[in-house]
mmCIF file of C-alpha atoms in Angstrom:
data_model
loop_
_atom_site.group_PDB
_atom_site.id
_atom_site.type_symbol
_atom_site.label_atom_id
_atom_site.label_comp_id
_atom_site.label_asym_id
_atom_site.label_seq_id
_atom_site.Cartn_x
_atom_site.Cartn_y
_atom_site.Cartn_z
ATOM 1 C CA MET A 968 119.634 -140.740 165.510
ATOM 2 C CA ASN A 969 120.126 -144.324 163.664
ATOM 3 C CA ILE A 970 122.819 -146.234 165.057
ATOM 4 C CA ASN A 971 123.769 -148.436 161.489
ATOM 5 C CA LYS A 972 123.802 -144.081 159.970
ATOM 6 C CA VAL A 973 126.595 -142.508 162.128
ATOM 7 C CA MET A 974 128.982 -145.605 161.227
ATOM 8 C CA PHE A 975 127.984 -144.791 157.732
ATOM 9 C CA PHE A 976 128.863 -141.514 158.089
ATOM 10 C CA ILE A 977 131.713 -142.824 159.545
ATOM 11 C CA VAL A 978 132.850 -145.712 156.939
ATOM 12 C CA ILE A 979 132.911 -141.882 154.901
ATOM 13 C CA SER A 980 134.647 -139.758 157.203
ATOM 14 C CA LEU A 981 137.306 -142.089 156.950
ATOM 15 C CA PHE A 982 137.693 -143.165 153.207
ATOM 16 C CA SER A 983 137.521 -139.110 152.406
ATOM 17 C CA LEU A 984 140.413 -139.097 154.966
ATOM 18 C CA ILE A 985 142.142 -141.758 153.135
ATOM 19 C CA SER A 986 142.216 -139.538 149.333
ATOM 20 C CA VAL A 987 143.392 -136.801 151.414
ATOM 21 C CA ALA A 988 145.997 -138.443 153.007
ATOM 22 C CA ALA A 989 147.099 -140.819 149.687
ATOM 23 C CA ASP A 990 148.093 -136.723 148.226
ATOM 24 C CA ILE A 991 150.581 -135.967 150.233
ATOM 25 C CA PRO A 992 153.695 -137.149 149.214
ATOM 26 C CA ALA A 993 155.892 -139.215 151.412
ATOM 27 C CA VAL A 994 158.256 -138.319 153.850
ATOM 28 C CA SER A 995 162.039 -137.372 151.883
ATOM 29 C CA VAL A 996 163.992 -139.248 153.792
ATOM 30 C CA LYS A 997 167.792 -138.606 153.961
ATOM 31 C CA ASN A 998 170.856 -140.267 156.071
ATOM 32 C CA ILE A 999 168.972 -143.154 157.275
ATOM 33 C CA SER A 1000 172.015 -146.008 156.508
ATOM 34 C CA ASP A 1001 172.525 -147.395 160.683
ATOM 35 C CA ASN A 1002 168.843 -147.320 160.902
ATOM 36 C CA THR A 1003 169.368 -143.867 162.709
ATOM 37 C CA ILE A 1004 167.445 -140.444 163.236
ATOM 38 C CA GLN A 1005 169.370 -137.228 164.236
ATOM 39 C CA GLY A 1006 166.626 -134.763 165.562
ATOM 40 C CA ALA A 1007 167.319 -131.450 164.827
ATOM 41 C CA TYR A 1008 167.622 -129.734 167.968
ATOM 42 C CA ASP A 1009 169.390 -132.407 169.118
ATOM 43 C CA ASN A 1010 171.815 -130.320 171.066
ATOM 44 C CA PRO A 1011 173.738 -130.704 174.010
ATOM 45 C CA ALA A 1012 173.705 -127.396 174.232
ATOM 46 C CA ASN A 1013 169.867 -126.196 174.180
ATOM 47 C CA PHE A 1014 167.254 -126.812 176.928
ATOM 48 C CA HIS A 1015 163.371 -126.954 178.202
ATOM 49 C CA PHE A 1016 162.101 -124.212 180.821
ATOM 50 C CA VAL A 1017 158.703 -123.925 181.921
ATOM 51 C CA VAL A 1018 157.646 -120.884 183.260
ATOM 52 C CA MET A 1019 154.981 -120.459 185.880
ATOM 53 C CA GLY A 1020 152.190 -117.632 186.704
ATOM 54 C CA ASP A 1021 151.054 -116.434 190.068
ATOM 55 C CA ARG A 1022 149.497 -119.032 192.686
ATOM 56 C CA THR A 1023 147.792 -116.079 194.794
ATOM 57 C CA GLY A 1024 145.996 -113.679 194.523
ATOM 58 C CA LYS A 1025 141.936 -114.236 195.215
ATOM 59 C CA GLU A 1026 143.596 -118.371 194.954
ATOM 60 C CA GLN A 1027 141.279 -120.897 192.794
ATOM 61 C CA LYS A 1028 141.759 -124.718 195.272
ATOM 62 C CA GLY A 1029 144.053 -127.662 192.880
ATOM 63 C CA VAL A 1030 145.332 -125.560 190.159
ATOM 64 C CA PHE A 1031 147.859 -124.991 191.406
ATOM 65 C CA GLY A 1032 149.024 -129.099 192.296
ATOM 66 C CA GLN A 1033 147.896 -130.093 189.139
ATOM 67 C CA VAL A 1034 149.460 -127.864 187.409
ATOM 68 C CA ILE A 1035 152.609 -128.873 188.678
ATOM 69 C CA ASN A 1036 151.407 -132.619 187.776
ATOM 70 C CA LYS A 1037 151.326 -131.608 183.559
ATOM 71 C CA ILE A 1038 154.775 -129.876 184.142
ATOM 72 C CA ASN A 1039 156.339 -133.354 184.980
ATOM 73 C CA LEU A 1040 154.482 -134.882 182.302
ATOM 74 C CA ILE A 1041 157.158 -133.080 180.143
ATOM 75 C CA ARG A 1042 159.508 -132.710 182.053
ATOM 76 C CA PRO A 1043 161.821 -129.769 181.779
ATOM 77 C CA ALA A 1044 165.491 -128.818 182.776
ATOM 78 C CA PHE A 1045 163.635 -126.366 185.717
ATOM 79 C CA VAL A 1046 161.093 -124.710 186.927
ATOM 80 C CA VAL A 1047 160.886 -120.650 187.063
ATOM 81 C CA SER A 1048 158.075 -118.686 189.034
ATOM 82 C CA VAL A 1049 156.996 -115.137 188.231
ATOM 83 C CA GLY A 1050 156.125 -114.663 192.073
ATOM 84 C CA ASP A 1051 152.553 -115.177 194.125
ATOM 85 C CA ALA A 1052 153.366 -118.365 196.272
ATOM 86 C CA ILE A 1053 150.955 -118.371 199.285
ATOM 87 C CA ASP A 1054 148.923 -115.734 200.267
ATOM 88 C CA GLY A 1055 150.032 -113.612 202.286
ATOM 89 C CA TYR A 1056 147.521 -110.069 204.074
ATOM 90 C CA THR A 1057 148.564 -111.338 207.462
ATOM 91 C CA ASP A 1058 150.672 -109.984 211.269
ATOM 92 C CA ASP A 1059 149.957 -113.500 212.161
ATOM 93 C CA PRO A 1060 153.883 -115.525 211.133
ATOM 94 C CA ASN A 1061 152.346 -119.335 212.444
ATOM 95 C CA LEU A 1062 149.469 -118.560 209.603
ATOM 96 C CA VAL A 1063 152.395 -116.936 207.308
ATOM 97 C CA ASN A 1064 155.038 -120.388 207.971
ATOM 98 C CA ARG A 1065 151.567 -122.586 207.381
ATOM 99 C CA GLN A 1066 150.971 -120.718 204.144
ATOM 100 C CA TRP A 1067 154.262 -121.945 202.904
ATOM 101 C CA ASP A 1068 154.262 -125.578 205.039
ATOM 102 C CA GLU A 1069 150.729 -126.051 202.211
ATOM 103 C CA PHE A 1070 152.674 -124.037 200.219
ATOM 104 C CA ASP A 1071 156.084 -125.843 199.373
ATOM 105 C CA SER A 1072 153.744 -129.527 200.313
ATOM 106 C CA LEU A 1073 153.090 -128.842 196.824
ATOM 107 C CA VAL A 1074 155.745 -128.022 194.958
ATOM 108 C CA ALA A 1075 158.098 -131.132 197.040
ATOM 109 C CA ASN A 1076 156.038 -133.047 193.092
ATOM 110 C CA LEU A 1077 158.074 -130.881 191.003
ATOM 111 C CA LYS A 1078 160.664 -133.645 189.875
ATOM 112 C CA VAL A 1079 162.799 -130.956 188.526
ATOM 113 C CA PRO A 1080 164.460 -127.674 190.317
ATOM 114 C CA PHE A 1081 161.914 -124.915 190.938
ATOM 115 C CA PHE A 1082 163.357 -121.296 191.727
ATOM 116 C CA ALA A 1083 161.404 -118.329 192.178
ATOM 117 C CA VAL A 1084 161.062 -114.278 193.203
ATOM 118 C CA PRO A 1085 159.057 -113.246 195.912
ATOM 119 C CA GLY A 1086 155.502 -111.146 194.763
ATOM 120 C CA ASN A 1087 153.392 -108.747 197.347
ATOM 121 C CA HIS A 1088 150.923 -111.966 198.543
ATOM 122 C CA ASP A 1089 155.066 -113.038 199.707
ATOM 123 C CA MET A 1090 156.023 -110.087 201.350
ATOM 124 C CA VAL A 1091 154.528 -107.399 201.678
ATOM 125 C CA ASN A 1092 154.916 -106.229 205.711
ATOM 126 C CA ASP A 1093 158.618 -106.666 206.953
ATOM 127 C CA MET A 1094 158.182 -110.002 209.569
ATOM 128 C CA MET A 1095 156.859 -110.950 206.344
ATOM 129 C CA VAL A 1096 160.444 -110.164 204.480
ATOM 130 C CA GLN A 1097 162.307 -111.784 207.558
ATOM 131 C CA ILE A 1098 160.942 -115.332 206.970
ATOM 132 C CA TYR A 1099 160.766 -115.452 203.592
ATOM 133 C CA GLN A 1100 163.582 -115.156 204.206
ATOM 134 C CA LYS A 1101 164.325 -116.973 206.334
ATOM 135 C CA ARG A 1102 163.341 -120.041 203.998
ATOM 136 C CA ARG A 1103 164.917 -119.049 200.724
ATOM 137 C CA HIS A 1104 167.213 -117.486 201.999
ATOM 138 C CA LYS A 1105 167.760 -114.289 199.233
ATOM 139 C CA THR A 1106 165.284 -111.712 197.794
ATOM 140 C CA TYR A 1107 167.094 -111.165 194.846
ATOM 141 C CA PHE A 1108 169.525 -113.552 192.971
ATOM 142 C CA HIS A 1109 170.686 -114.491 189.425
ATOM 143 C CA ALA A 1110 171.700 -117.885 188.480
ATOM 144 C CA LEU A 1111 173.535 -119.322 185.339
ATOM 145 C CA TYR A 1112 173.066 -122.232 182.867
ATOM 146 C CA LYS A 1113 174.974 -123.496 179.772
ATOM 147 C CA LYS A 1114 176.017 -120.877 178.734
ATOM 148 C CA VAL A 1115 172.117 -118.443 180.036
ATOM 149 C CA LEU A 1116 172.143 -115.528 181.955
ATOM 150 C CA PHE A 1117 169.079 -115.644 184.974
ATOM 151 C CA LEU A 1118 168.050 -112.725 186.835
ATOM 152 C CA PHE A 1119 165.482 -112.967 189.133
ATOM 153 C CA ILE A 1120 164.760 -109.678 190.999
ATOM 154 C CA ASN A 1121 162.858 -108.248 193.595
ATOM 155 C CA THR A 1122 159.839 -105.789 192.709
ATOM 156 C CA ASP A 1123 159.322 -105.195 196.422
ATOM 157 C CA ASP A 1124 162.242 -104.261 197.228
ATOM 158 C CA PRO A 1125 161.742 -102.713 200.286
ATOM 159 C CA SER A 1126 158.186 -104.040 200.131
ATOM 160 C CA ALA A 1127 155.981 -101.578 198.362
ATOM 161 C CA ALA A 1128 152.651 -101.943 200.878
ATOM 162 C CA ILE A 1129 148.815 -100.344 198.870
ATOM 163 C CA ASP A 1130 148.206 -97.686 201.733
ATOM 164 C CA LEU A 1131 144.373 -99.888 203.125
ATOM 165 C CA GLN A 1132 141.925 -97.290 202.297
ATOM 166 C CA VAL A 1133 143.217 -97.566 198.342
ATOM 167 C CA ARG A 1134 143.456 -101.318 198.410
ATOM 168 C CA ILE A 1135 139.700 -101.279 199.676
ATOM 169 C CA GLU A 1136 138.491 -98.566 196.853
ATOM 170 C CA LEU A 1137 141.357 -100.803 194.085
ATOM 171 C CA ASP A 1138 138.956 -104.468 195.052
ATOM 172 C CA LYS A 1139 136.123 -102.471 195.312
ATOM 173 C CA GLU A 1140 136.671 -100.827 191.172
ATOM 174 C CA LYS A 1141 137.536 -104.562 190.980
ATOM 175 C CA LYS A 1142 134.830 -106.509 191.748
ATOM 176 C CA LYS A 1143 131.874 -103.813 189.699
ATOM 177 C CA LEU A 1144 134.266 -104.584 187.227
ATOM 178 C CA LYS A 1145 133.912 -108.600 187.220
ATOM 179 C CA GLU A 1146 130.279 -108.042 187.298
ATOM 180 C CA ILE A 1147 129.931 -105.161 183.830
ATOM 181 C CA ALA A 1148 132.382 -107.907 182.477
ATOM 182 C CA LEU A 1149 130.151 -111.069 183.580
ATOM 183 C CA GLN A 1150 127.280 -108.950 182.277
ATOM 184 C CA GLN A 1151 128.384 -107.220 178.688
ATOM 185 C CA GLY A 1152 131.058 -109.966 177.849
ATOM 186 C CA VAL A 1153 133.635 -108.987 176.104
ATOM 187 C CA THR A 1154 133.075 -105.984 174.981
ATOM 188 C CA PRO A 1155 135.387 -102.453 173.337
ATOM 189 C CA GLN A 1156 133.842 -100.995 177.178
ATOM 190 C CA THR A 1157 135.126 -103.379 179.163
ATOM 191 C CA ILE A 1158 138.721 -104.111 177.644
ATOM 192 C CA MET A 1159 138.932 -100.462 178.381
ATOM 193 C CA LEU A 1160 137.573 -100.234 181.895
ATOM 194 C CA TYR A 1161 139.922 -103.306 182.727
ATOM 195 C CA LYS A 1162 142.353 -101.708 181.370
ATOM 196 C CA GLN A 1163 142.176 -98.405 183.251
ATOM 197 C CA PHE A 1164 142.180 -99.744 186.190
ATOM 198 C CA GLU A 1165 144.805 -102.033 186.057
ATOM 199 C CA GLN A 1166 147.031 -98.532 185.226
ATOM 200 C CA LYS A 1167 145.129 -97.131 188.534
ATOM 201 C CA GLU A 1168 146.330 -100.685 190.244
ATOM 202 C CA ARG A 1169 150.137 -100.433 188.942
ATOM 203 C CA ASP A 1170 151.200 -97.213 189.943
ATOM 204 C CA ALA A 1171 148.841 -97.660 193.132
ATOM 205 C CA SER A 1172 151.428 -100.887 193.935
ATOM 206 C CA GLY A 1173 153.972 -98.564 194.176
ATOM 207 C CA SER A 1174 157.146 -100.705 193.060
ATOM 208 C CA LYS A 1175 161.078 -100.473 194.274
ATOM 209 C CA ILE A 1176 164.420 -102.012 193.046
ATOM 210 C CA SER A 1177 166.829 -101.568 196.010
ATOM 211 C CA ASP A 1178 170.758 -99.792 195.413
ATOM 212 C CA ALA A 1179 171.885 -101.996 196.959
ATOM 213 C CA GLN A 1180 169.931 -104.805 194.449
ATOM 214 C CA PHE A 1181 170.657 -102.770 191.301
ATOM 215 C CA GLY A 1182 174.470 -102.486 192.403
ATOM 216 C CA TYR A 1183 174.244 -106.442 192.135
ATOM 217 C CA PHE A 1184 173.053 -106.691 188.998
ATOM 218 C CA LYS A 1185 175.383 -104.591 187.859
ATOM 219 C CA LYS A 1186 177.790 -106.597 188.678
ATOM 220 C CA VAL A 1187 176.400 -109.776 187.501
ATOM 221 C CA LEU A 1188 176.247 -108.153 184.653
ATOM 222 C CA ALA A 1189 179.258 -106.583 183.165
ATOM 223 C CA ASP A 1190 181.000 -110.507 185.175
ATOM 224 C CA ASN A 1191 178.664 -112.085 182.922
ATOM 225 C CA ASN A 1192 179.076 -110.265 179.312
ATOM 226 C CA SER A 1193 179.249 -113.322 176.988
ATOM 227 C CA VAL A 1194 176.468 -115.404 177.568
ATOM 228 C CA ARG A 1195 174.103 -116.904 174.565
ATOM 229 C CA TRP A 1196 171.206 -115.110 176.472
ATOM 230 C CA THR A 1197 169.706 -113.149 179.322
ATOM 231 C CA PHE A 1198 165.932 -113.840 180.731
ATOM 232 C CA VAL A 1199 164.864 -111.728 183.639
ATOM 233 C CA VAL A 1200 162.745 -113.146 185.984
ATOM 234 C CA MET A 1201 159.967 -110.153 188.710
ATOM 235 C CA HIS A 1202 156.805 -110.215 189.917
ATOM 236 C CA LYS A 1203 155.368 -106.773 188.982
ATOM 237 C CA PRO A 1204 155.914 -105.790 185.119
ATOM 238 C CA VAL A 1205 157.633 -102.236 186.469
ATOM 239 C CA TRP A 1206 157.701 -100.772 182.517
ATOM 240 C CA LYS A 1207 154.433 -100.354 182.440
ATOM 241 C CA GLN A 1208 154.778 -98.230 185.405
ATOM 242 C CA SER A 1209 152.880 -94.373 184.291
ATOM 243 C CA THR A 1210 156.640 -93.995 186.249
ATOM 244 C CA PRO A 1211 158.953 -97.065 186.232
ATOM 245 C CA PRO A 1212 162.018 -97.583 188.996
ATOM 246 C CA ALA A 1213 164.785 -95.600 188.127
ATOM 247 C CA ASN A 1214 167.276 -98.985 188.964
ATOM 248 C CA TRP A 1215 164.762 -100.327 187.076
ATOM 249 C CA LEU A 1216 164.900 -97.861 183.480
ATOM 250 C CA GLU A 1217 169.545 -97.850 184.854
ATOM 251 C CA LEU A 1218 169.524 -101.629 184.795
ATOM 252 C CA GLU A 1219 167.571 -101.708 181.057
ATOM 253 C CA LYS A 1220 170.664 -99.019 179.552
ATOM 254 C CA ILE A 1221 172.732 -101.908 181.518
ATOM 255 C CA LEU A 1222 170.939 -105.261 178.952
ATOM 256 C CA GLY A 1223 171.259 -102.375 176.245
ATOM 257 C CA SER A 1224 172.317 -104.618 173.324
ATOM 258 C CA ARG A 1225 172.827 -107.334 174.577
ATOM 259 C CA PRO A 1226 169.541 -110.787 173.542
ATOM 260 C CA TYR A 1227 167.151 -110.713 176.625
ATOM 261 C CA THR A 1228 163.671 -111.630 177.422
ATOM 262 C CA VAL A 1229 161.567 -110.400 180.254
ATOM 263 C CA PHE A 1230 158.792 -112.530 182.412
ATOM 264 C CA ALA A 1231 156.530 -110.841 185.033
ATOM 265 C CA GLY A 1232 153.831 -111.894 186.572
ATOM 266 C CA HIS A 1233 150.632 -110.118 189.234
ATOM 267 C CA GLU A 1234 148.303 -108.833 186.890
ATOM 268 C CA HIS A 1235 147.126 -112.248 186.498
ATOM 269 C CA VAL A 1236 146.265 -110.905 182.536
ATOM 270 C CA ASN A 1237 148.105 -113.018 180.250
ATOM 271 C CA SER A 1238 150.303 -109.978 177.480
ATOM 272 C CA TYR A 1239 153.412 -109.526 175.193
ATOM 273 C CA THR A 1240 154.387 -106.103 174.534
ATOM 274 C CA LEU A 1241 157.599 -105.099 172.565
ATOM 275 C CA ARG A 1242 159.907 -103.195 173.724
ATOM 276 C CA ASN A 1243 163.827 -102.592 173.174
ATOM 277 C CA ASN A 1244 163.140 -104.401 170.413
ATOM 278 C CA ARG A 1245 162.929 -107.723 173.132
ATOM 279 C CA ASP A 1246 159.725 -109.885 173.923
ATOM 280 C CA TYR A 1247 158.689 -108.845 177.111
ATOM 281 C CA ILE A 1248 155.707 -110.821 178.305
ATOM 282 C CA VAL A 1249 153.462 -110.988 181.605
ATOM 283 C CA MET A 1250 152.330 -114.241 182.957
ATOM 284 C CA GLY A 1251 148.444 -115.671 183.323
ATOM 285 C CA THR A 1252 148.392 -117.338 186.427
ATOM 286 C CA SER A 1253 148.932 -120.974 187.303
ATOM 287 C CA GLY A 1254 146.916 -120.919 190.244
ATOM 288 C CA ALA A 1255 145.528 -117.748 190.846
ATOM 289 C CA GLY A 1256 141.744 -116.251 190.187
ATOM 290 C CA GLY A 1257 140.102 -113.108 190.699
ATOM 291 C CA LEU A 1258 138.921 -110.974 186.784
ATOM 292 C CA PRO A 1259 136.632 -113.967 185.059
ATOM 293 C CA ASP A 1260 137.391 -115.420 181.893
ATOM 294 C CA THR A 1261 135.164 -113.460 179.588
ATOM 295 C CA LEU A 1262 138.765 -110.908 179.762
ATOM 296 C CA PRO A 1263 141.237 -111.669 176.742
ATOM 297 C CA GLY A 1264 144.595 -113.414 178.362
ATOM 298 C CA VAL A 1265 142.389 -114.469 181.576
ATOM 299 C CA TYR A 1266 143.540 -117.889 181.975
ATOM 300 C CA HIS A 1267 145.468 -120.757 183.728
ATOM 301 C CA HIS A 1268 148.520 -121.476 181.498
ATOM 302 C CA ILE A 1269 152.685 -122.082 182.057
ATOM 303 C CA LEU A 1270 154.886 -121.342 178.749
ATOM 304 C CA TRP A 1271 157.010 -123.577 177.490
ATOM 305 C CA VAL A 1272 160.551 -122.387 176.643
ATOM 306 C CA THR A 1273 163.742 -123.928 174.634
ATOM 307 C CA MET A 1274 166.054 -122.406 174.439
ATOM 308 C CA ASP A 1275 168.084 -123.127 170.973
ATOM 309 C CA SER A 1276 172.100 -122.415 169.855
ATOM 310 C CA ASN A 1277 169.848 -118.681 168.909
ATOM 311 C CA SER A 1278 166.887 -117.243 170.666
ATOM 312 C CA PRO A 1279 164.735 -119.054 172.678
ATOM 313 C CA LEU A 1280 160.909 -119.793 171.081
ATOM 314 C CA ILE A 1281 158.542 -119.826 173.401
ATOM 315 C CA ALA A 1282 154.930 -122.003 173.368
ATOM 316 C CA ASN A 1283 152.122 -120.841 175.415
ATOM 317 C CA LEU A 1284 150.275 -124.246 176.662
ATOM 318 C CA LEU A 1285 147.123 -123.873 178.154
ATOM 319 C CA ALA A 1286 146.089 -125.877 181.714
ATOM 320 C CA ASP A 1287 143.412 -127.715 180.250
ATOM 321 C CA GLY A 1288 145.497 -128.748 176.924
ATOM 322 C CA ILE A 1289 147.897 -129.954 178.298
ATOM 323 C CA LEU A 1290 146.240 -133.563 179.317
ATOM 324 C CA GLU A 1291 148.103 -137.133 180.760
ATOM 325 C CA LYS A 1292 147.256 -140.944 179.681
ATOM 326 C CA THR A 1293 145.128 -141.146 181.032
ATOM 327 C CA ASP A 1294 141.642 -138.561 179.447
ATOM 328 C CA ILE A 1295 142.536 -140.478 176.229
ATOM 329 C CA ARG A 1296 138.995 -141.278 174.961
ATOM 330 C CA SER A 1297 139.053 -144.079 173.278
ATOM 331 C CA PHE A 1298 136.191 -145.010 170.321
ATOM 332 C CA SER A 1299 133.463 -147.021 171.571
ATOM 333 C CA LYS A 1300 130.157 -148.360 170.061
ATOM 334 C CA ASP A 1301 128.508 -147.407 173.928
ATOM 335 C CA SER A 1302 130.012 -143.500 173.353
ATOM 336 C CA ILE A 1303 129.147 -143.740 169.607
ATOM 337 C CA LYS A 1304 125.521 -144.620 171.704
ATOM 338 C CA ALA A 1305 125.434 -142.542 174.279
ATOM 339 C CA GLY A 1306 126.087 -139.272 170.826
ATOM 340 C CA SER A 1307 123.050 -141.243 169.470
ATOM 341 C CA ASN A 1308 121.327 -140.751 172.936
#
């Protein structure tokens, strides 16, 4: 395209924007006698935190570190993770420790506190459980921040390793599903096939919550019955199993009418469920892979949670949509010339 034509279209577009802007009424400014601004959410009781998805399970190298860097740009109070920090699935303790060393070196770049639940990749056998406990101390715990309660639940307590043959068959089915999705794209058939596979895999995983863990959280909830909100963080979305663990169903009863929100991971597909009139959210990924991105909900992302005086506000931020200042591309004559070629 001729450069003069490009400049003509740009000038016309600018005049159009000015015309539209002229029709927009000025924002009413009130009570600025001392030239200060009082923000709508300026309250010391309010805060922001980030929820991260799985890092491993067909890990896409480099993505987790990039997400960490982007979280540093927006400075939440802290970060919570739904687990699967390392690849795991090995009987070699030296390899497990090397994997944790690598993970810890990435998290060390985070400028705010980091809290996580264990995933199945993190504690798939007794040896890995022992290493996790040595390095992380607790496999389940709770925390309080500004009268908001966080429950960090271990959904592999005790470890619920899938039978090797079942795992092989599921991996074959997932590979076939991926080929179909890549060939056919998003269709009612591919979505139905994935939903069927998803249910088969979550039932095979056999999530567990021990009696000891149930007793711990029962007491925590009893001791903290006047908090503003409760956030429940877990790896596997146990409520989606055909037969959820009995101790989880009991915990839901104890949660009862208190306001709460649930975050989980494991499935690598971002999804939302309204259950018990509460928000139940399954995270997508923050570095993991294994599924074609043509399927709905398959992307790298984080949740940006704003806790205000009434309830949490949850924004879903795609990792590719959080840009650094060096990603800004200024308008120039060279960019016009490049576009006209």
